[in-house]
Amino acid sequence: MNDYLKLQGVRKLFGDACVLDNVDLEIREGELVTLLGPSGCGKSTLLRCIAGLTELDGGSIMLAQKDVTRQPPRDREVGMVFQSYALFPNLTVGQNVEYGMKMRGMSKAAQRTRSEELLALVDLEEKRDVYPQSLSGGQQQRIALARSLAVQPKVLLLDEPLSALDAKIRKNLRTEIREIQKRLGMTTLFVTHDQEEALIVSDRVCVMKGGRIIQDDSPEGLYTAPRTEFVARFMGSYNVFTRPEALKLFGRVDSSADSFALRPEAITLLKAGEAAAAEEEGRILLDASIHSVSMLGNIIRCTAEASGIRLTVDVLNDGSWLRLREQDQVTLVLDPAQLRHLEREGA
Amino acid sequence: MKQNRRGGVILALIPFVLMVLAFQLVPVLSMVSNSFHSGDGKGITFGNYVHAMQSAYYMQAIKNSLFISIASSVAGIAIGLVCAYCITRFTPAVRDRVLMVSNMTSNFAGVPLAFAYIILLGNNGIFTLLFKDWGWDVFAGFNLYSWTGLALVYVYFQVPLSLLLLYPSFYGIREQWREAAALLGAGRWQFWKTIGLPMLAPAIFGTMGILFANAMGAYATAYALVGGNYNLLAVRIGSLVAGNVVTQPEMGSTLAVLLALTTLLAVYLNHVMVRRSGRFVARAADKPQPKASVVRRLRPRAREELGQ
Amino acid sequence: MNTRKAGLAPRVLILLLMVYLLVPLLATGLYAFAQDWQNSLLPRAWTFDWFIQMFQDLRFMEALWTSLYLCLISVVVSLVVMLPAVFVITMYFPRWESLMKGIVVLPYAVPGVVAAVGLIRTYSSGPLNIAGTSYLLVGAYFVVILPYMYQGIRNSLLTVSAAELLQAAELLGARRRQAFMNVILPNIWPGVMVSALLSFSVLFGEFVLTNMLVGGHIQTIQIYLYKRVGESGHLASAIAISYFVFILVLSMVLMKLGKKMGGVRG
């Protein structure tokens, strides 16, 4: 009842290659879910299956309690925004936004009111009569968003909508998209390969690999508790240890896992000699030497070598570490409680 | 549903398939099969081909055609190469004007071209009479309606084509390579020998294929200029099939198949060469690499442009 | 090395090339306006007589008309057949693309004489005896312009990313035919027009197939020109130069159109 969009056992083969392997996914009304994964993981194909642009080889798709598996795209009431905008170059901005309503036979006046409303929503009212080619990439994408929202789709699909834009516009537009989505309560599925983007905009993130969803979690959950090595590595600078490495660093670990992950900001860095003052219950102290240092702005990221194992450590740049240099001797403080026990791939 | 979605659109292909079958595939197949028919219409035979090979007359036509095609292509390539290089030394504005003129004159072919040469160098041509008047006897032995005349006209329509096909490859040779080669101690000539010409080689051979096929198939120019006086394969085929002499369709088909084989081979050579130079270009591309799918789409286009 | 400054040798060579390419054209042009031109570098007296004669010649006007409508019909037939076919292959059956390409580039590789032999073989006897008719010629012309039309339509479809436009339109509720008519067609139209004009000018200069297939029955401008060459040089010059100017105007229109389209997208 609660599941507005429900995929069950979705399969897709391209020749012999299995692009989607029994994917199940449920999305509640008004939720923004992100499909995150490297290129070729099947995330865009899944989106196109929901839109009806790609046919399934198995499974079913329910949208608002209606089976749409066999329906052609135009009957699904699904809105989609493409990576390359796909605005019709022969139509003005206004005509582009009105296109879907025209196809549904709405009256001219209603089309006009609605398109004005949407152009106001994306803050481009004054561009109504120009042709899309004369707009910037970010503006074109906002028009594409308005066009797909104009027909009040049941679900909005965004296929890497920001990846053709440059970094600054990308950041602005993603917050804008999120705000519009929240304001309209639009059920949305967002595809991206950028983990930062996924964490920022989503209610829920599904990480995909090899045609399967391998972790479906809230952004916080995903970041703090990656379940497999793949997710840990994909989320960024996680330290990933093999079992022997973990044993060497922590002395003992309370699980049978084969690999372990530790966030770089969960490691505390102390200057050699300061160590005693910071000793706490259960913490592990290790002597290490700095291998490299890079300034990321508010964070200093360094790699340190302890017991022959290299670790990435993030330190808040509060001014106390200005003189951190390569070859410096330091002490690392590790908290065993922060060590993530990773599941085996495919388990 | 899959069938349904596609079933409707397949109807759109029917007129195309019918037209191509009726006016391209069936005629070609009928011609090929006809070339294996004996004159009395019974059985399959290689007799026509044997006959063509043994007939001094037909062999002469083949030899003449091959010879004039090779000669005019080589001359076209030589002139085209030199001019293409020269073009790169000018400003873009001058370059575009030169290219426009050669593009324009490449439209000037066939009957009108033959006619222009008759006005200039025919028996009563302006230059013929002028030279006679001035007492220049360098051209006394020249006869437009002979091999030399025909070759002159062929070269005329080969040069613009050669120039248009070759000049883009000169732009593929980047200034930085010359500079890099110079810094590494290569002289001007050494650069061309070791880098420039190898880079151009596929384009040269590919263009050669197009020019050759172009000359082998040329009919209008030769027909209008020398009519039946000079024995060429294309003209021979024409007279065998539709001409008012002896109509021998089987022989016409046989010679036509032989002609088509040489041009197909030449165009295939071009195809292979363009693919090879495509590899160079892909690696040497100045622009950021587009997506693989885009590259795949664009490459055949370049090939076809060369096919013109 | 400086690429901008042309040395003496390139200048002389390009000048020679220009002279070589332009002299036959200029001579034809001058000859068409010359009253009498013998034993002198330039004609002694000028006249418009040859052009007047040309336009007074009924056979010329007929040949011109025949050429125009045959070429036009062939291009229209090609548009009607090729537009849906190329669209369907590119959008729905990309796997067949290489087959289609193989078929349409064949006319590049097969000379006109050879094509004519096959067509005469097939249609001079048997159930479909259309030898010497304009039906056969239009069919032959259709094949001649296949490569130009195919390439033009396909490139236009790719430059406007027709697949995505089509999907976007379908998601917005358009039927396939609607999407084709009001989204795809208007966007590819300029590119398609360019290849249609190009095809037209190719056909206008066609001689081999016309002469061999229908030479005795139908006179196009090329056939007419061929027949007049032997009669009056000056008149033939006038025809040749008018023909050339016509083709020139056509290709200039083509270039303008091409540039305009480049400008819109660039």
PDB file of N, CA and C in Angstrom, chain B residues 5-6 9 16 19-20 22-24 27 30-31 34 89-90 98 104-105 108 115-116 119-120 126 129 155-156 175 217 219-220 223 234 237 241 256 263-264 300-301 304 307-308, chain C residues 1-4 6 14 20-21 27-28 37 39 81-82 92 101 103 106-109 111 113-114 117-118 120-123 142-143 151 155 176 207-208 211 226 233 236-237 244 248:
ATOM      1  N   ARG B   5       5.419  -3.538 -31.157  1.00  0.00           N
ATOM      2  CA  ARG B   5       6.036  -2.226 -31.231  1.00  0.00           C
ATOM      3  C   ARG B   5       6.807  -2.059 -32.528  1.00  0.00           C
ATOM      4  N   ARG B   6       7.397  -3.150 -32.971  1.00  0.00           N
ATOM      5  CA  ARG B   6       8.227  -3.049 -34.169  1.00  0.00           C
ATOM      6  C   ARG B   6       7.483  -3.427 -35.429  1.00  0.00           C
ATOM      7  N   VAL B   9       6.337  -0.441 -37.596  1.00  0.00           N
ATOM      8  CA  VAL B   9       7.328   0.383 -38.263  1.00  0.00           C
ATOM      9  C   VAL B   9       7.994  -0.337 -39.426  1.00  0.00           C
ATOM     10  N   PHE B  16      11.250   0.948 -49.704  1.00  0.00           N
ATOM     11  CA  PHE B  16      12.703   0.975 -49.894  1.00  0.00           C
ATOM     12  C   PHE B  16      13.196  -0.362 -50.429  1.00  0.00           C
ATOM     13  N   MET B  19      12.129  -0.868 -54.100  1.00  0.00           N
ATOM     14  CA  MET B  19      12.873  -0.041 -55.051  1.00  0.00           C
ATOM     15  C   MET B  19      14.288  -0.566 -55.245  1.00  0.00           C
ATOM     16  N   VAL B  20      14.946  -0.904 -54.124  1.00  0.00           N
ATOM     17  CA  VAL B  20      16.327  -1.374 -54.222  1.00  0.00           C
ATOM     18  C   VAL B  20      16.390  -2.701 -54.963  1.00  0.00           C
ATOM     19  N   ALA B  22      14.225  -3.816 -57.199  1.00  0.00           N
ATOM     20  CA  ALA B  22      13.847  -3.666 -58.597  1.00  0.00           C
ATOM     21  C   ALA B  22      14.926  -2.974 -59.416  1.00  0.00           C
ATOM     22  N   PHE B  23      15.557  -1.960 -58.849  1.00  0.00           N
ATOM     23  CA  PHE B  23      16.436  -1.154 -59.693  1.00  0.00           C
ATOM     24  C   PHE B  23      17.916  -1.305 -59.367  1.00  0.00           C
ATOM     25  N   GLN B  24      18.232  -2.090 -58.326  1.00  0.00           N
ATOM     26  CA  GLN B  24      19.638  -2.268 -58.035  1.00  0.00           C
ATOM     27  C   GLN B  24      20.028  -3.736 -57.980  1.00  0.00           C
ATOM     28  N   PRO B  27      18.774  -6.105 -61.178  1.00  0.00           N
ATOM     29  CA  PRO B  27      19.564  -5.853 -62.386  1.00  0.00           C
ATOM     30  C   PRO B  27      21.012  -6.326 -62.282  1.00  0.00           C
ATOM     31  N   SER B  30      21.033 -10.087 -62.432  1.00  0.00           N
ATOM     32  CA  SER B  30      20.681 -10.527 -63.776  1.00  0.00           C
ATOM     33  C   SER B  30      21.866 -10.346 -64.716  1.00  0.00           C
ATOM     34  N   MET B  31      22.581  -9.251 -64.506  1.00  0.00           N
ATOM     35  CA  MET B  31      23.751  -8.999 -65.353  1.00  0.00           C
ATOM     36  C   MET B  31      24.828 -10.044 -65.093  1.00  0.00           C
ATOM     37  N   ASN B  34      23.809 -13.257 -66.514  1.00  0.00           N
ATOM     38  CA  ASN B  34      23.848 -13.165 -67.970  1.00  0.00           C
ATOM     39  C   ASN B  34      25.269 -13.337 -68.517  1.00  0.00           C
ATOM     40  N   ARG B  89      49.709  26.504 -46.815  1.00  0.00           N
ATOM     41  CA  ARG B  89      50.591  27.631 -46.522  1.00  0.00           C
ATOM     42  C   ARG B  89      49.848  28.971 -46.578  1.00  0.00           C
ATOM     43  N   PHE B  90      48.595  28.936 -47.048  1.00  0.00           N
ATOM     44  CA  PHE B  90      47.866  30.200 -47.185  1.00  0.00           C
ATOM     45  C   PHE B  90      46.964  30.452 -45.974  1.00  0.00           C
ATOM     46  N   VAL B  98      40.281  28.946 -52.910  1.00  0.00           N
ATOM     47  CA  VAL B  98      40.861  27.932 -53.815  1.00  0.00           C
ATOM     48  C   VAL B  98      40.003  26.671 -53.797  1.00  0.00           C
ATOM     49  N   MET B 104      33.872  23.923 -57.500  1.00  0.00           N
ATOM     50  CA  MET B 104      33.060  24.383 -58.621  1.00  0.00           C
ATOM     51  C   MET B 104      33.430  23.643 -59.903  1.00  0.00           C
ATOM     52  N   THR B 105      34.734  23.560 -60.175  1.00  0.00           N
ATOM     53  CA  THR B 105      35.142  22.924 -61.435  1.00  0.00           C
ATOM     54  C   THR B 105      34.925  21.418 -61.402  1.00  0.00           C
ATOM     55  N   PHE B 108      32.158  20.481 -63.330  1.00  0.00           N
ATOM     56  CA  PHE B 108      32.307  20.692 -64.759  1.00  0.00           C
ATOM     57  C   PHE B 108      32.918  19.426 -65.351  1.00  0.00           C
ATOM     58  N   PHE B 115      33.301  19.246 -74.311  1.00  0.00           N
ATOM     59  CA  PHE B 115      33.010  20.309 -75.250  1.00  0.00           C
ATOM     60  C   PHE B 115      33.966  21.499 -75.089  1.00  0.00           C
ATOM     61  N   ALA B 116      34.222  21.866 -73.827  1.00  0.00           N
ATOM     62  CA  ALA B 116      35.145  22.976 -73.580  1.00  0.00           C
ATOM     63  C   ALA B 116      36.516  22.672 -74.175  1.00  0.00           C
ATOM     64  N   ILE B 119      36.530  23.164 -77.894  1.00  0.00           N
ATOM     65  CA  ILE B 119      36.637  24.580 -78.254  1.00  0.00           C
ATOM     66  C   ILE B 119      38.087  25.047 -78.175  1.00  0.00           C
ATOM     67  N   LEU B 120      38.778  24.587 -77.103  1.00  0.00           N
ATOM     68  CA  LEU B 120      40.145  25.058 -76.887  1.00  0.00           C
ATOM     69  C   LEU B 120      41.152  24.379 -77.788  1.00  0.00           C
ATOM     70  N   ILE B 126      40.471  27.132 -80.513  1.00  0.00           N
ATOM     71  CA  ILE B 126      41.075  28.457 -80.452  1.00  0.00           C
ATOM     72  C   ILE B 126      42.592  28.372 -80.324  1.00  0.00           C
ATOM     73  N   LEU B 129      44.410  26.819 -83.410  1.00  0.00           N
ATOM     74  CA  LEU B 129      44.588  27.759 -84.511  1.00  0.00           C
ATOM     75  C   LEU B 129      45.610  28.840 -84.159  1.00  0.00           C
ATOM     76  N   VAL B 155      42.789  14.057 -66.612  1.00  0.00           N
ATOM     77  CA  VAL B 155      43.535  14.685 -65.523  1.00  0.00           C
ATOM     78  C   VAL B 155      42.771  15.916 -65.030  1.00  0.00           C
ATOM     79  N   TYR B 156      42.142  16.623 -65.972  1.00  0.00           N
ATOM     80  CA  TYR B 156      41.414  17.822 -65.578  1.00  0.00           C
ATOM     81  C   TYR B 156      40.331  17.507 -64.553  1.00  0.00           C
ATOM     82  N   GLU B 175      51.408  20.968 -36.362  1.00  0.00           N
ATOM     83  CA  GLU B 175      52.604  21.797 -36.279  1.00  0.00           C
ATOM     84  C   GLU B 175      53.520  21.320 -35.150  1.00  0.00           C
ATOM     85  N   GLY B 217      35.226   4.220 -64.663  1.00  0.00           N
ATOM     86  CA  GLY B 217      33.805   4.290 -64.955  1.00  0.00           C
ATOM     87  C   GLY B 217      33.411   5.467 -65.834  1.00  0.00           C
ATOM     88  N   TYR B 219      32.421   7.687 -68.620  1.00  0.00           N
ATOM     89  CA  TYR B 219      31.851   7.310 -69.912  1.00  0.00           C
ATOM     90  C   TYR B 219      31.532   8.556 -70.719  1.00  0.00           C
ATOM     91  N   ALA B 220      30.865   9.484 -70.078  1.00  0.00           N
ATOM     92  CA  ALA B 220      30.366  10.650 -70.793  1.00  0.00           C
ATOM     93  C   ALA B 220      31.488  11.418 -71.482  1.00  0.00           C
ATOM     94  N   TYR B 223      32.960   9.392 -74.347  1.00  0.00           N
ATOM     95  CA  TYR B 223      31.954   9.215 -75.379  1.00  0.00           C
ATOM     96  C   TYR B 223      31.773  10.505 -76.186  1.00  0.00           C
ATOM     97  N   ALA B 234      34.571   1.244 -70.973  1.00  0.00           N
ATOM     98  CA  ALA B 234      33.232   1.771 -70.706  1.00  0.00           C
ATOM     99  C   ALA B 234      32.483   2.049 -72.010  1.00  0.00           C
ATOM    100  N   ILE B 237      31.440  -1.242 -73.680  1.00  0.00           N
ATOM    101  CA  ILE B 237      30.262  -1.847 -73.047  1.00  0.00           C
ATOM    102  C   ILE B 237      28.997  -1.153 -73.547  1.00  0.00           C
ATOM    103  N   VAL B 241      25.793  -3.003 -75.692  1.00  0.00           N
ATOM    104  CA  VAL B 241      24.464  -3.225 -75.139  1.00  0.00           C
ATOM    105  C   VAL B 241      23.396  -2.432 -75.873  1.00  0.00           C
ATOM    106  N   ALA B 256      30.996  -5.727 -68.441  1.00  0.00           N
ATOM    107  CA  ALA B 256      30.513  -4.885 -67.340  1.00  0.00           C
ATOM    108  C   ALA B 256      30.914  -5.485 -65.997  1.00  0.00           C
ATOM    109  N   THR B 263      36.480  -1.573 -60.290  1.00  0.00           N
ATOM    110  CA  THR B 263      36.101  -0.404 -59.490  1.00  0.00           C
ATOM    111  C   THR B 263      35.773  -0.801 -58.051  1.00  0.00           C
ATOM    112  N   LEU B 264      35.134  -1.972 -57.891  1.00  0.00           N
ATOM    113  CA  LEU B 264      34.841  -2.432 -56.531  1.00  0.00           C
ATOM    114  C   LEU B 264      36.133  -2.612 -55.749  1.00  0.00           C
ATOM    115  N   PRO B 300      32.156   6.031 -39.867  1.00  0.00           N
ATOM    116  CA  PRO B 300      31.663   5.639 -41.190  1.00  0.00           C
ATOM    117  C   PRO B 300      31.291   6.829 -42.048  1.00  0.00           C
ATOM    118  N   ARG B 301      30.914   7.918 -41.392  1.00  0.00           N
ATOM    119  CA  ARG B 301      30.534   9.092 -42.162  1.00  0.00           C
ATOM    120  C   ARG B 301      31.725   9.608 -42.946  1.00  0.00           C
ATOM    121  N   GLU B 304      32.343   7.510 -45.949  1.00  0.00           N
ATOM    122  CA  GLU B 304      31.451   7.709 -47.070  1.00  0.00           C
ATOM    123  C   GLU B 304      31.726   9.005 -47.796  1.00  0.00           C
ATOM    124  N   GLY B 307      33.993   8.366 -50.174  1.00  0.00           N
ATOM    125  CA  GLY B 307      33.448   7.533 -51.235  1.00  0.00           C
ATOM    126  C   GLY B 307      32.847   8.321 -52.376  1.00  0.00           C
ATOM    127  N   GLN B 308      32.553   9.587 -52.131  1.00  0.00           N
ATOM    128  CA  GLN B 308      31.964  10.375 -53.209  1.00  0.00           C
ATOM    129  C   GLN B 308      32.924  10.534 -54.353  1.00  0.00           C
TER     130      GLN B 308
ATOM    131  N   MET C   1      58.313  27.396 -38.004  1.00  0.00           N
ATOM    132  CA  MET C   1      57.675  27.509 -39.325  1.00  0.00           C
ATOM    133  C   MET C   1      56.420  28.348 -39.229  1.00  0.00           C
ATOM    134  N   ASN C   2      56.207  29.130 -40.209  1.00  0.00           N
ATOM    135  CA  ASN C   2      55.038  29.992 -40.194  1.00  0.00           C
ATOM    136  C   ASN C   2      54.052  29.512 -41.246  1.00  0.00           C
ATOM    137  N   THR C   3      52.855  29.167 -40.794  1.00  0.00           N
ATOM    138  CA  THR C   3      51.887  28.634 -41.756  1.00  0.00           C
ATOM    139  C   THR C   3      51.138  29.746 -42.468  1.00  0.00           C
ATOM    140  N   ARG C   4      51.221  30.957 -41.941  1.00  0.00           N
ATOM    141  CA  ARG C   4      50.386  32.012 -42.498  1.00  0.00           C
ATOM    142  C   ARG C   4      50.975  32.654 -43.747  1.00  0.00           C
ATOM    143  N   ALA C   6      52.638  32.601 -47.156  1.00  0.00           N
ATOM    144  CA  ALA C   6      52.918  31.697 -48.257  1.00  0.00           C
ATOM    145  C   ALA C   6      54.131  32.196 -49.029  1.00  0.00           C
ATOM    146  N   ILE C  14      49.755  27.602 -56.981  1.00  0.00           N
ATOM    147  CA  ILE C  14      48.302  27.719 -56.843  1.00  0.00           C
ATOM    148  C   ILE C  14      47.734  28.582 -57.975  1.00  0.00           C
ATOM    149  N   TYR C  20      44.764  26.638 -64.785  1.00  0.00           N
ATOM    150  CA  TYR C  20      44.469  25.350 -65.400  1.00  0.00           C
ATOM    151  C   TYR C  20      42.998  24.988 -65.244  1.00  0.00           C
ATOM    152  N   LEU C  21      42.462  25.231 -64.045  1.00  0.00           N
ATOM    153  CA  LEU C  21      41.081  24.842 -63.790  1.00  0.00           C
ATOM    154  C   LEU C  21      40.090  25.796 -64.454  1.00  0.00           C
ATOM    155  N   ALA C  27      36.968  29.915 -71.430  1.00  0.00           N
ATOM    156  CA  ALA C  27      36.906  29.808 -72.886  1.00  0.00           C
ATOM    157  C   ALA C  27      35.485  29.508 -73.325  1.00  0.00           C
ATOM    158  N   THR C  28      34.852  28.576 -72.646  1.00  0.00           N
ATOM    159  CA  THR C  28      33.468  28.252 -73.001  1.00  0.00           C
ATOM    160  C   THR C  28      32.585  29.486 -72.845  1.00  0.00           C
ATOM    161  N   TRP C  37      35.461  34.013 -83.474  1.00  0.00           N
ATOM    162  CA  TRP C  37      36.679  33.902 -82.643  1.00  0.00           C
ATOM    163  C   TRP C  37      37.642  32.966 -83.338  1.00  0.00           C
ATOM    164  N   ASN C  39      41.901  32.769 -84.615  1.00  0.00           N
ATOM    165  CA  ASN C  39      43.249  33.321 -84.769  1.00  0.00           C
ATOM    166  C   ASN C  39      43.499  34.574 -83.945  1.00  0.00           C
ATOM    167  N   VAL C  81      10.480   7.590 -50.115  1.00  0.00           N
ATOM    168  CA  VAL C  81      10.890   6.227 -49.786  1.00  0.00           C
ATOM    169  C   VAL C  81      11.953   6.204 -48.687  1.00  0.00           C
ATOM    170  N   MET C  82      12.920   7.123 -48.791  1.00  0.00           N
ATOM    171  CA  MET C  82      14.086   7.041 -47.916  1.00  0.00           C
ATOM    172  C   MET C  82      13.837   7.597 -46.516  1.00  0.00           C
ATOM    173  N   TYR C  92      15.089   1.942 -34.895  1.00  0.00           N
ATOM    174  CA  TYR C  92      14.552   0.693 -34.363  1.00  0.00           C
ATOM    175  C   TYR C  92      15.387  -0.540 -34.709  1.00  0.00           C
ATOM    176  N   LYS C 101      23.757   0.256 -45.239  1.00  0.00           N
ATOM    177  CA  LYS C 101      24.864   1.073 -45.722  1.00  0.00           C
ATOM    178  C   LYS C 101      25.542   0.400 -46.905  1.00  0.00           C
ATOM    179  N   ILE C 103      24.222  -1.559 -49.031  1.00  0.00           N
ATOM    180  CA  ILE C 103      23.381  -1.430 -50.224  1.00  0.00           C
ATOM    181  C   ILE C 103      23.477  -0.033 -50.815  1.00  0.00           C
ATOM    182  N   LEU C 106      26.735   1.058 -52.714  1.00  0.00           N
ATOM    183  CA  LEU C 106      27.064   0.323 -53.938  1.00  0.00           C
ATOM    184  C   LEU C 106      27.121   1.224 -55.180  1.00  0.00           C
ATOM    185  N   PRO C 107      26.180   2.150 -55.340  1.00  0.00           N
ATOM    186  CA  PRO C 107      26.251   3.022 -56.520  1.00  0.00           C
ATOM    187  C   PRO C 107      27.546   3.833 -56.622  1.00  0.00           C
ATOM    188  N   TYR C 108      28.204   4.084 -55.476  1.00  0.00           N
ATOM    189  CA  TYR C 108      29.517   4.731 -55.534  1.00  0.00           C
ATOM    190  C   TYR C 108      30.504   3.875 -56.306  1.00  0.00           C
ATOM    191  N   ALA C 109      30.422   2.566 -56.048  1.00  0.00           N
ATOM    192  CA  ALA C 109      31.450   1.658 -56.550  1.00  0.00           C
ATOM    193  C   ALA C 109      31.112   1.084 -57.919  1.00  0.00           C
ATOM    194  N   PRO C 111      30.037   1.691 -61.608  1.00  0.00           N
ATOM    195  CA  PRO C 111      29.898   2.789 -62.570  1.00  0.00           C
ATOM    196  C   PRO C 111      28.549   2.752 -63.286  1.00  0.00           C
ATOM    197  N   VAL C 113      27.773   2.874 -66.403  1.00  0.00           N
ATOM    198  CA  VAL C 113      27.664   1.960 -67.554  1.00  0.00           C
ATOM    199  C   VAL C 113      27.228   0.587 -67.091  1.00  0.00           C
ATOM    200  N   VAL C 114      27.829   0.130 -66.000  1.00  0.00           N
ATOM    201  CA  VAL C 114      27.533  -1.210 -65.505  1.00  0.00           C
ATOM    202  C   VAL C 114      26.074  -1.282 -65.046  1.00  0.00           C
ATOM    203  N   VAL C 117      23.797  -1.559 -67.968  1.00  0.00           N
ATOM    204  CA  VAL C 117      23.749  -2.893 -68.571  1.00  0.00           C
ATOM    205  C   VAL C 117      22.737  -3.764 -67.834  1.00  0.00           C
ATOM    206  N   GLY C 118      22.842  -3.765 -66.499  1.00  0.00           N
ATOM    207  CA  GLY C 118      21.933  -4.575 -65.697  1.00  0.00           C
ATOM    208  C   GLY C 118      20.478  -4.179 -65.902  1.00  0.00           C
ATOM    209  N   ILE C 120      19.097  -2.598 -68.453  1.00  0.00           N
ATOM    210  CA  ILE C 120      18.621  -2.940 -69.796  1.00  0.00           C
ATOM    211  C   ILE C 120      18.309  -4.427 -69.877  1.00  0.00           C
ATOM    212  N   ARG C 121      19.209  -5.231 -69.287  1.00  0.00           N
ATOM    213  CA  ARG C 121      18.998  -6.679 -69.256  1.00  0.00           C
ATOM    214  C   ARG C 121      17.642  -7.010 -68.636  1.00  0.00           C
ATOM    215  N   THR C 122      17.367  -6.376 -67.504  1.00  0.00           N
ATOM    216  CA  THR C 122      16.189  -6.764 -66.726  1.00  0.00           C
ATOM    217  C   THR C 122      14.897  -6.266 -67.347  1.00  0.00           C
ATOM    218  N   TYR C 123      14.924  -5.095 -67.951  1.00  0.00           N
ATOM    219  CA  TYR C 123      13.653  -4.484 -68.340  1.00  0.00           C
ATOM    220  C   TYR C 123      13.404  -4.401 -69.842  1.00  0.00           C
ATOM    221  N   PHE C 142      16.833   6.951 -58.915  1.00  0.00           N
ATOM    222  CA  PHE C 142      16.651   6.669 -57.489  1.00  0.00           C
ATOM    223  C   PHE C 142      17.912   6.005 -56.926  1.00  0.00           C
ATOM    224  N   VAL C 143      18.436   5.037 -57.687  1.00  0.00           N
ATOM    225  CA  VAL C 143      19.631   4.327 -57.220  1.00  0.00           C
ATOM    226  C   VAL C 143      20.854   5.252 -57.223  1.00  0.00           C
ATOM    227  N   GLN C 151      22.926   9.350 -46.652  1.00  0.00           N
ATOM    228  CA  GLN C 151      23.874  10.038 -45.785  1.00  0.00           C
ATOM    229  C   GLN C 151      23.273  11.302 -45.195  1.00  0.00           C
ATOM    230  N   ASN C 155      22.741  11.547 -41.236  1.00  0.00           N
ATOM    231  CA  ASN C 155      23.513  12.542 -40.498  1.00  0.00           C
ATOM    232  C   ASN C 155      22.608  13.531 -39.787  1.00  0.00           C
ATOM    233  N   ARG C 176       3.824   7.704 -31.962  1.00  0.00           N
ATOM    234  CA  ARG C 176       5.042   7.646 -32.750  1.00  0.00           C
ATOM    235  C   ARG C 176       4.942   8.519 -34.004  1.00  0.00           C
ATOM    236  N   PHE C 207      24.531  11.761 -67.441  1.00  0.00           N
ATOM    237  CA  PHE C 207      24.510  11.505 -68.886  1.00  0.00           C
ATOM    238  C   PHE C 207      24.472  10.012 -69.218  1.00  0.00           C
ATOM    239  N   VAL C 208      25.330   9.222 -68.543  1.00  0.00           N
ATOM    240  CA  VAL C 208      25.501   7.808 -68.913  1.00  0.00           C
ATOM    241  C   VAL C 208      24.189   7.052 -68.932  1.00  0.00           C
ATOM    242  N   ASN C 211      21.578   8.406 -71.423  1.00  0.00           N
ATOM    243  CA  ASN C 211      21.883   8.108 -72.817  1.00  0.00           C
ATOM    244  C   ASN C 211      21.652   6.630 -73.137  1.00  0.00           C
ATOM    245  N   TYR C 226      24.697  17.134 -75.957  1.00  0.00           N
ATOM    246  CA  TYR C 226      25.547  16.211 -76.708  1.00  0.00           C
ATOM    247  C   TYR C 226      25.212  16.252 -78.194  1.00  0.00           C
ATOM    248  N   GLY C 233      29.117  25.300 -82.477  1.00  0.00           N
ATOM    249  CA  GLY C 233      29.958  25.454 -81.297  1.00  0.00           C
ATOM    250  C   GLY C 233      29.490  26.559 -80.393  1.00  0.00           C
ATOM    251  N   ALA C 236      26.264  25.638 -78.594  1.00  0.00           N
ATOM    252  CA  ALA C 236      26.551  24.635 -77.562  1.00  0.00           C
ATOM    253  C   ALA C 236      27.235  25.285 -76.370  1.00  0.00           C
ATOM    254  N   SER C 237      28.130  26.251 -76.645  1.00  0.00           N
ATOM    255  CA  SER C 237      28.793  26.958 -75.549  1.00  0.00           C
ATOM    256  C   SER C 237      27.774  27.669 -74.676  1.00  0.00           C
ATOM    257  N   PHE C 244      26.115  25.354 -66.585  1.00  0.00           N
ATOM    258  CA  PHE C 244      27.093  25.476 -65.514  1.00  0.00           C
ATOM    259  C   PHE C 244      26.683  26.538 -64.497  1.00  0.00           C
ATOM    260  N   LEU C 248      26.014  26.086 -60.599  1.00  0.00           N
ATOM    261  CA  LEU C 248      26.770  26.931 -59.671  1.00  0.00           C
ATOM    262  C   LEU C 248      25.842  27.596 -58.658  1.00  0.00           C
TER     263      LEU C 248
END
